[in-house]
JSON list of C-alpha atoms in Angstrom, two decimals:
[
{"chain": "A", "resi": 1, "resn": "UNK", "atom": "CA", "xyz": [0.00, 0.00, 0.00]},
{"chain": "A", "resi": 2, "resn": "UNK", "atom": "CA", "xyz": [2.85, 2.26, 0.63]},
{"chain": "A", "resi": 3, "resn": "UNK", "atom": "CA", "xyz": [4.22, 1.90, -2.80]},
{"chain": "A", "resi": 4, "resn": "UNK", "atom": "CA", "xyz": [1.26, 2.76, -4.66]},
{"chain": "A", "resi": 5, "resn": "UNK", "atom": "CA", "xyz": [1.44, 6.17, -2.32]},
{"chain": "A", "resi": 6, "resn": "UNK", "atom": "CA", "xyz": [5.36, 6.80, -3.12]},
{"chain": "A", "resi": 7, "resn": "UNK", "atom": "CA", "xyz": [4.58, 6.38, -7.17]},
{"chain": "A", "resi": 8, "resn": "UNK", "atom": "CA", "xyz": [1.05, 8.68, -7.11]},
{"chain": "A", "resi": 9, "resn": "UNK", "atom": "CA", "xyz": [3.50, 11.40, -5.28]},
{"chain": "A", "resi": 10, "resn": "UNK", "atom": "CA", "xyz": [6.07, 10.96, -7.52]},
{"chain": "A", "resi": 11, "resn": "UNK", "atom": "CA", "xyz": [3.50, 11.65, -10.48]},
{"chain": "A", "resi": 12, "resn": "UNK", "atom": "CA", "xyz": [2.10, 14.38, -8.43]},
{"chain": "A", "resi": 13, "resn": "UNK", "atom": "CA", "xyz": [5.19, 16.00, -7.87]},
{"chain": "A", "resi": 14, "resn": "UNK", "atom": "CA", "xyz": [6.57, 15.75, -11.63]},
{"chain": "A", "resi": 15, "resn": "UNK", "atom": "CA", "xyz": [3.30, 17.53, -12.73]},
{"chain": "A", "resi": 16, "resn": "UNK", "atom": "CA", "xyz": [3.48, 20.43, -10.56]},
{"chain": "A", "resi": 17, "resn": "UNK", "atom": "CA", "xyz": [7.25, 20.35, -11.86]},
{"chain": "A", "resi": 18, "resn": "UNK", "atom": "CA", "xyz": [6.32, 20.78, -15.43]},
{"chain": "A", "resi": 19, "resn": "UNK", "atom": "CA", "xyz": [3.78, 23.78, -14.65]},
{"chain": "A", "resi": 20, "resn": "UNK", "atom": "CA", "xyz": [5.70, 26.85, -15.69]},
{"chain": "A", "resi": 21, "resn": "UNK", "atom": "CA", "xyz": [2.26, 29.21, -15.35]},
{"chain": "A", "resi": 22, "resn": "UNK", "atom": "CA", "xyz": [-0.16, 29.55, -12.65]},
{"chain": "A", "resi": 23, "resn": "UNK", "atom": "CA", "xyz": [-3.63, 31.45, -13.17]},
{"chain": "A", "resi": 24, "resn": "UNK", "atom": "CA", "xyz": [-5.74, 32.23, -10.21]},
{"chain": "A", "resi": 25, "resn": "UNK", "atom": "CA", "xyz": [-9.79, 33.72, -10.55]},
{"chain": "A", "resi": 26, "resn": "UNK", "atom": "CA", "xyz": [-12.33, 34.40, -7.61]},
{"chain": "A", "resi": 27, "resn": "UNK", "atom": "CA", "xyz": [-16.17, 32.83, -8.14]},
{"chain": "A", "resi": 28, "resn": "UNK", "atom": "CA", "xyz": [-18.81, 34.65, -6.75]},
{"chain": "A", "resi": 29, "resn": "UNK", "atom": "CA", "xyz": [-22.57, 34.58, -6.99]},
{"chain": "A", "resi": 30, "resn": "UNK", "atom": "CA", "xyz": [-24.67, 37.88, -6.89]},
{"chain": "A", "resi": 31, "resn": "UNK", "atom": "CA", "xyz": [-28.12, 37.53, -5.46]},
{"chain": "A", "resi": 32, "resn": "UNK", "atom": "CA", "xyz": [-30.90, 39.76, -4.54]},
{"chain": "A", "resi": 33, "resn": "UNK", "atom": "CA", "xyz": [-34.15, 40.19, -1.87]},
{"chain": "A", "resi": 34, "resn": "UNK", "atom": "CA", "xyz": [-35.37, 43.76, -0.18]},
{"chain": "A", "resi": 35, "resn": "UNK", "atom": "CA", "xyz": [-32.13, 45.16, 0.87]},
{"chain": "A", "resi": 36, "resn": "UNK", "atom": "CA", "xyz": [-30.63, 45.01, -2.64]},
{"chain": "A", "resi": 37, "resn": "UNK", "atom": "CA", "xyz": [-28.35, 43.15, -4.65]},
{"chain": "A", "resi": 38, "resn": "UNK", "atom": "CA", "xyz": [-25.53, 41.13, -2.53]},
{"chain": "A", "resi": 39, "resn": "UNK", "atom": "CA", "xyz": [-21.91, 39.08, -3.71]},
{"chain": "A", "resi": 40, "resn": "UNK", "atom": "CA", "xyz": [-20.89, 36.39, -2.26]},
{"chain": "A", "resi": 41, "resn": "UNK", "atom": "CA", "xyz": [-17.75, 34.65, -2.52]},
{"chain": "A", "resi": 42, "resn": "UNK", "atom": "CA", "xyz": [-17.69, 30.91, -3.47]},
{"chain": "A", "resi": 43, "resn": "UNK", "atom": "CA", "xyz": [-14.09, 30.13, -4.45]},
{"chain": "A", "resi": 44, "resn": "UNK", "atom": "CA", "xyz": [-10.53, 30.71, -5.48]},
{"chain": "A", "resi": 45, "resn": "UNK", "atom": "CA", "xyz": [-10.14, 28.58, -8.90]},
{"chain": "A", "resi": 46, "resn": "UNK", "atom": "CA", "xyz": [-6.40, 28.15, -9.72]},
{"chain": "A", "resi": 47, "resn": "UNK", "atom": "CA", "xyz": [-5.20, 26.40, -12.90]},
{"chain": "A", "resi": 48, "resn": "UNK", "atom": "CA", "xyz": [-1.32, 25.22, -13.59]},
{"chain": "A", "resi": 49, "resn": "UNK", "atom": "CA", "xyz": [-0.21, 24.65, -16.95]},
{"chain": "A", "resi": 50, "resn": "UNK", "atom": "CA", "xyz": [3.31, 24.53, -18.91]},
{"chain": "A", "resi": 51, "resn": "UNK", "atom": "CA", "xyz": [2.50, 27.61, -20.86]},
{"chain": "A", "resi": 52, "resn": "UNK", "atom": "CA", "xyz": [0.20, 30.90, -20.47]},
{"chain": "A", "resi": 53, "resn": "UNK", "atom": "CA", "xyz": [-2.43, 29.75, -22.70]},
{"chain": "A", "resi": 54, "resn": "UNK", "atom": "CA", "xyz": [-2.83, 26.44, -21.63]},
{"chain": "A", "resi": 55, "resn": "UNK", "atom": "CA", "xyz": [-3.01, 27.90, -17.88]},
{"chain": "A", "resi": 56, "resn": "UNK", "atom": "CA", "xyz": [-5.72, 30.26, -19.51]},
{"chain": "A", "resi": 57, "resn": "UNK", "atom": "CA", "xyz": [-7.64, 27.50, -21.15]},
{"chain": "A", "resi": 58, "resn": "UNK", "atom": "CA", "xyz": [-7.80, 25.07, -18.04]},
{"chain": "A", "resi": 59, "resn": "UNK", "atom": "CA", "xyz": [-8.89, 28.16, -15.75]},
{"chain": "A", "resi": 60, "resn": "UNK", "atom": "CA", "xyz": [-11.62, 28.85, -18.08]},
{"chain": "A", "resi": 61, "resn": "UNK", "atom": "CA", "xyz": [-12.92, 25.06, -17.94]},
{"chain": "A", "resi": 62, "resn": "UNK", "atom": "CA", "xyz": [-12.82, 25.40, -14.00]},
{"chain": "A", "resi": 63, "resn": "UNK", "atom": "CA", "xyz": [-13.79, 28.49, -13.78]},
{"chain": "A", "resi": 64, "resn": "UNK", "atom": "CA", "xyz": [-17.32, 27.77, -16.05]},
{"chain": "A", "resi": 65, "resn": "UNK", "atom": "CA", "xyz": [-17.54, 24.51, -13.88]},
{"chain": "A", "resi": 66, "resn": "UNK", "atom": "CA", "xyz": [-17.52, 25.97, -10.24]},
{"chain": "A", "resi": 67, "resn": "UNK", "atom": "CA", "xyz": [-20.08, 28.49, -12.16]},
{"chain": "A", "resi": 68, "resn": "UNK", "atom": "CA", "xyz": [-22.33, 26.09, -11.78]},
{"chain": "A", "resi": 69, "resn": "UNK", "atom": "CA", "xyz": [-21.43, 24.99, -8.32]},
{"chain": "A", "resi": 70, "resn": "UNK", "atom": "CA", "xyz": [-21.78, 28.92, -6.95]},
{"chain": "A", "resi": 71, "resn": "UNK", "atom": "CA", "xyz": [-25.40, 29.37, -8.71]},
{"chain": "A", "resi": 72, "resn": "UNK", "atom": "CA", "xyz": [-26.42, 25.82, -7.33]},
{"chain": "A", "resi": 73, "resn": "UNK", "atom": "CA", "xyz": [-25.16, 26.53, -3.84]},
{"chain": "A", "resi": 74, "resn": "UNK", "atom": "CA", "xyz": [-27.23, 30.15, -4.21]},
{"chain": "A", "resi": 75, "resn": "UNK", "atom": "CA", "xyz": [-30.30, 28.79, -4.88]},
{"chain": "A", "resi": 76, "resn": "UNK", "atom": "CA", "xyz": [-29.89, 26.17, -2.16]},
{"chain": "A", "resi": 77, "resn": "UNK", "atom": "CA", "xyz": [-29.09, 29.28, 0.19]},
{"chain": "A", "resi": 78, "resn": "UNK", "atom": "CA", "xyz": [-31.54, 32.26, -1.15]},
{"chain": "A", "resi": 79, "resn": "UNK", "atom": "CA", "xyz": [-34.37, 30.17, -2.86]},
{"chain": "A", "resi": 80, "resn": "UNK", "atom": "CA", "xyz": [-35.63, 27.23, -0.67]},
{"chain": "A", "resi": 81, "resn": "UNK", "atom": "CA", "xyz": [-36.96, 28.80, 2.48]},
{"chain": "A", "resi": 82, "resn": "UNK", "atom": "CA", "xyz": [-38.83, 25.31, 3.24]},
{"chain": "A", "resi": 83, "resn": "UNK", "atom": "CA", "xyz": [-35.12, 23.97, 3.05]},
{"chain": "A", "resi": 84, "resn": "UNK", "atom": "CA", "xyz": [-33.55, 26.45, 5.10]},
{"chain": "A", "resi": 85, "resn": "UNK", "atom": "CA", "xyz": [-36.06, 25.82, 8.11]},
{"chain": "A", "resi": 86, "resn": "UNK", "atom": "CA", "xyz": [-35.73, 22.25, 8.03]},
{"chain": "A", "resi": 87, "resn": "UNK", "atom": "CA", "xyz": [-31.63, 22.28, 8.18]},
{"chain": "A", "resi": 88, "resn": "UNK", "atom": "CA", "xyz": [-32.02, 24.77, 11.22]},
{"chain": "A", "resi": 89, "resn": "UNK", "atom": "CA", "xyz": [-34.31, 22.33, 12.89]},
{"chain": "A", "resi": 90, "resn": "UNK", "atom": "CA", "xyz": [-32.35, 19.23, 12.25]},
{"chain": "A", "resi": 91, "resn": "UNK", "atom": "CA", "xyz": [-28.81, 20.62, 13.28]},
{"chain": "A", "resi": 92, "resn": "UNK", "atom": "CA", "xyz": [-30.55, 21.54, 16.55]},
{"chain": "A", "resi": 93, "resn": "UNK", "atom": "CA", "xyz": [-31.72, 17.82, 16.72]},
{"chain": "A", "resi": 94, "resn": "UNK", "atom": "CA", "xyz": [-32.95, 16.36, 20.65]},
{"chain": "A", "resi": 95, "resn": "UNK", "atom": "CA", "xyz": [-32.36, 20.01, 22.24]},
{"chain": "A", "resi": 96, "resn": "UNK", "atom": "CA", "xyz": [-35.56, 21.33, 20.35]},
{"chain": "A", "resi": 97, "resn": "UNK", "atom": "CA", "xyz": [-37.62, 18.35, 22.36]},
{"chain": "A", "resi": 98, "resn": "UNK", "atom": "CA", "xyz": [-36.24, 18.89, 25.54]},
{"chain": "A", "resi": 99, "resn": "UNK", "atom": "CA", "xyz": [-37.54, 22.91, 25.40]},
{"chain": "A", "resi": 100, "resn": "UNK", "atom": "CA", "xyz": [-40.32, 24.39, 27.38]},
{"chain": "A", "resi": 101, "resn": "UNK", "atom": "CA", "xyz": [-43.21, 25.77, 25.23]},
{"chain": "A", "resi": 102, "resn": "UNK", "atom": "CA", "xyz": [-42.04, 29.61, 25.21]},
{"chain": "A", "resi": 103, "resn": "UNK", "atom": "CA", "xyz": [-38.31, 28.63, 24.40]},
{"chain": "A", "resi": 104, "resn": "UNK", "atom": "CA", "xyz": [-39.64, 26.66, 21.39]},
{"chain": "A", "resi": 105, "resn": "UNK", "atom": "CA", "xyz": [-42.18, 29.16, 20.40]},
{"chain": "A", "resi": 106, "resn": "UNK", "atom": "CA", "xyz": [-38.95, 31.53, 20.42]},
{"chain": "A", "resi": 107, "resn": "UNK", "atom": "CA", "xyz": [-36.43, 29.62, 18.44]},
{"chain": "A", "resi": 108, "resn": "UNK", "atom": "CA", "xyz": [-39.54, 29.25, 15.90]},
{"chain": "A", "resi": 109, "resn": "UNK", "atom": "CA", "xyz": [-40.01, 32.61, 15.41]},
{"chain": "A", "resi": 110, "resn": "UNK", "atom": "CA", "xyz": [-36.26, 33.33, 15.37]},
{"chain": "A", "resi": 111, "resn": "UNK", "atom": "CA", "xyz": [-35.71, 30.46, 12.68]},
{"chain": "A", "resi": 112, "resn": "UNK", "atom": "CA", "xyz": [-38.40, 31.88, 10.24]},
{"chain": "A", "resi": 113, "resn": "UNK", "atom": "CA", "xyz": [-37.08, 35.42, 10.49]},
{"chain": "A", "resi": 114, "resn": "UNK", "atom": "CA", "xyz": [-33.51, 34.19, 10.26]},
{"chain": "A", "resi": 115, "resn": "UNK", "atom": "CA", "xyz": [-34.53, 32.00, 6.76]},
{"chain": "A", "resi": 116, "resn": "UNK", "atom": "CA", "xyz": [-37.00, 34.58, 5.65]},
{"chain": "A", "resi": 117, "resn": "UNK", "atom": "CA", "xyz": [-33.89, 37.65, 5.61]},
{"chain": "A", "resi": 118, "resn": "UNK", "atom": "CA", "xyz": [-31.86, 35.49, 3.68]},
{"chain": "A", "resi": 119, "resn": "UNK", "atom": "CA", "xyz": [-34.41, 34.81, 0.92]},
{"chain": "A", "resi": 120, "resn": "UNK", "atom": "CA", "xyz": [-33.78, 36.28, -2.26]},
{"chain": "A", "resi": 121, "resn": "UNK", "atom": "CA", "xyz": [-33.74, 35.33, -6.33]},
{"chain": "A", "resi": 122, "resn": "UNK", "atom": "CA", "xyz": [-30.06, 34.62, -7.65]},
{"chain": "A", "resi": 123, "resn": "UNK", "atom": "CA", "xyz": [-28.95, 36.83, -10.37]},
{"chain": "A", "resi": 124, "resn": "UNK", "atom": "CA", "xyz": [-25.75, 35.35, -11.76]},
{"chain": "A", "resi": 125, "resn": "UNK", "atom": "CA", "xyz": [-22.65, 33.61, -10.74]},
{"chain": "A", "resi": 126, "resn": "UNK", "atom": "CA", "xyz": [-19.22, 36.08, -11.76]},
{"chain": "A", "resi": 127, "resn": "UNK", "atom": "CA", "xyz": [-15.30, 35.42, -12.13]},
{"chain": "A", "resi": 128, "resn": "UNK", "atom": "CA", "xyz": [-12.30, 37.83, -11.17]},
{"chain": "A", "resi": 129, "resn": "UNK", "atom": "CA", "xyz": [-10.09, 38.43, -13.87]},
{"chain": "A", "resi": 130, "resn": "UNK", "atom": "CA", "xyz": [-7.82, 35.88, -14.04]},
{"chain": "A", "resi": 131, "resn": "UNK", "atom": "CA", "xyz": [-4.22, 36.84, -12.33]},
{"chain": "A", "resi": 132, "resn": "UNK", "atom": "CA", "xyz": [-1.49, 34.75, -13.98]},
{"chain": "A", "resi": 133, "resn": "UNK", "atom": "CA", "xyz": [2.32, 34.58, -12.87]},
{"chain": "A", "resi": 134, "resn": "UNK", "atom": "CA", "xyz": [4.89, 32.37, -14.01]},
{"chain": "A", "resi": 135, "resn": "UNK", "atom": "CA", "xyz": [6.80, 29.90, -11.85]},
{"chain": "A", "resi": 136, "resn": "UNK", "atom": "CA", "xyz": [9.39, 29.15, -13.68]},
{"chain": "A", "resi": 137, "resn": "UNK", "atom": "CA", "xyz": [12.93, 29.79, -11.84]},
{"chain": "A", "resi": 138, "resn": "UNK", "atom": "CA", "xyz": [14.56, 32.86, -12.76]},
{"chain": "A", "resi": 139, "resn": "UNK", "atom": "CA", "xyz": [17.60, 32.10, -15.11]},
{"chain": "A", "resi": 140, "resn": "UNK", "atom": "CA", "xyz": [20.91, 31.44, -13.40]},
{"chain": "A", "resi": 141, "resn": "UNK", "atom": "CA", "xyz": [23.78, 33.88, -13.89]},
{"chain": "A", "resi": 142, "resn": "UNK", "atom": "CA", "xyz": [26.87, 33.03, -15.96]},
{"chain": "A", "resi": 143, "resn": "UNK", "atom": "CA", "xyz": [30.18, 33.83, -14.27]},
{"chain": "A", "resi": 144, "resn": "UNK", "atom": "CA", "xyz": [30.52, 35.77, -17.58]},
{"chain": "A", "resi": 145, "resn": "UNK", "atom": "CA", "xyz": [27.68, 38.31, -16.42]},
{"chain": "A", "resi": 146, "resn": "UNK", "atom": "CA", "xyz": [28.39, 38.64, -13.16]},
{"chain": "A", "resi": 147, "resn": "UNK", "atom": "CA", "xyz": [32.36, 39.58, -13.93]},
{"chain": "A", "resi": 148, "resn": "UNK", "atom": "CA", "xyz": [34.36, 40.28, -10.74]},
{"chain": "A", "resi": 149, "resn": "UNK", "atom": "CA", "xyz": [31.62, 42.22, -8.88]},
{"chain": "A", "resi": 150, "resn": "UNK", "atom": "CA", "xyz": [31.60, 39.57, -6.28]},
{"chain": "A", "resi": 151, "resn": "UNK", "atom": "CA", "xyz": [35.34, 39.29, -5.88]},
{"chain": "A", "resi": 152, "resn": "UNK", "atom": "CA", "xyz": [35.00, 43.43, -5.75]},
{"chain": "A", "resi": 153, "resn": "UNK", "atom": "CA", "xyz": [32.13, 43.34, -3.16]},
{"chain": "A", "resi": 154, "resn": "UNK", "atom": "CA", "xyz": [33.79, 40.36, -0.69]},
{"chain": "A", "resi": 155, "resn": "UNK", "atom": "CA", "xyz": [36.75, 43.12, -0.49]},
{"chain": "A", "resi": 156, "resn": "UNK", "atom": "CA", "xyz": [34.56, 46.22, 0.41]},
{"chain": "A", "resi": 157, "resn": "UNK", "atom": "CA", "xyz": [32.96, 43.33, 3.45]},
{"chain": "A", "resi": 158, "resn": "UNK", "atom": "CA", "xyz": [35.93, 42.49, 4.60]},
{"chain": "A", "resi": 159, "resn": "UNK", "atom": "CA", "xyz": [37.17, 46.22, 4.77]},
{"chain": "A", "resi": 160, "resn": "UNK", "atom": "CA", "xyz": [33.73, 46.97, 6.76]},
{"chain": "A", "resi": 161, "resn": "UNK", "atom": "CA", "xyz": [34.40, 44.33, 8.93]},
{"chain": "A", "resi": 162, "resn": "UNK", "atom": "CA", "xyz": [37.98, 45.26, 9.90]},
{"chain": "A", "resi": 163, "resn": "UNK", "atom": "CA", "xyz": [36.67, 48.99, 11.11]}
]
């Protein structure tokens, strides 16, 4: 078992190796009910590829995909009020039964208005621009560049260090 962990790290690790560009877009949903138009966020999408449009091209599939995750997750949020009372009541679970008449009656009243404020229509799910960077390492210097500016700089050290 531990050797089919080793080789799926291996393969891991050599694919992150061969990304040279990395492209990074927020999702957010916009929704709306009485007190106006509201974003929310839903995710960071990031995408790796070996070049900047490849990176580009695998954001966008991601990106349109967790679309569709943000504008599901809104509805589930703003446009089931039935289902929002009934996932109150069950993550209070036994507690509700073992409340006197005028606690219930208030956690009732408190759960409706709760759902009922966060009721709304969803307008449309959005995505950030997309930031790209590149990871590839920064080219080495040649001794040939660099010259004797290190040999130059050790000295001036050295003279600091004797003052």
């Amino acid at each position: 078992m531990k050797a089919k962990f080793i080789i799926l790290q291996v393969v891991c690790l050599s694919s992150a190796a061969l990304a040279d560009f990395q492209c990074d877009s927020a999702v957010n949903y916009v929704w709306k009910n009485k007190g106006g138009k509201h974003e929310s966020f839903w995710k960071t999408v990031t995408a790796t590829a070996a070049d900047e449009a490849g990176t580009k091209a695998a954001l966008d599939d991601a990106v349109s995909f967790e679309k569709g995750l943000a504008i599901a997750k809104c509805r589930k949020d703003h446009e089931n009020l039935s289902g929002c009372i009934a996932q109150r009541y069950q993550s209070i679970g036994s507690t509700y039964e073992s409340m006197g008449f005028k606690a219930r009656k208030t956690l009732d009243e408190a759960i409706i208005n709760d759902c009922q404020k966060k009721q709304g229509y969803c307008l449309e799910p959005k995505a950030s621009n997309p930031i790209c960077k590149d990871l590839s390492p920064a080219p080495a210097e040649t001794e040939g560049e660099g010259g004797g500016d290190d040999e130059k700089d050790s000295k001036k050290d050295k003279k600091k260090k004797k003052k």
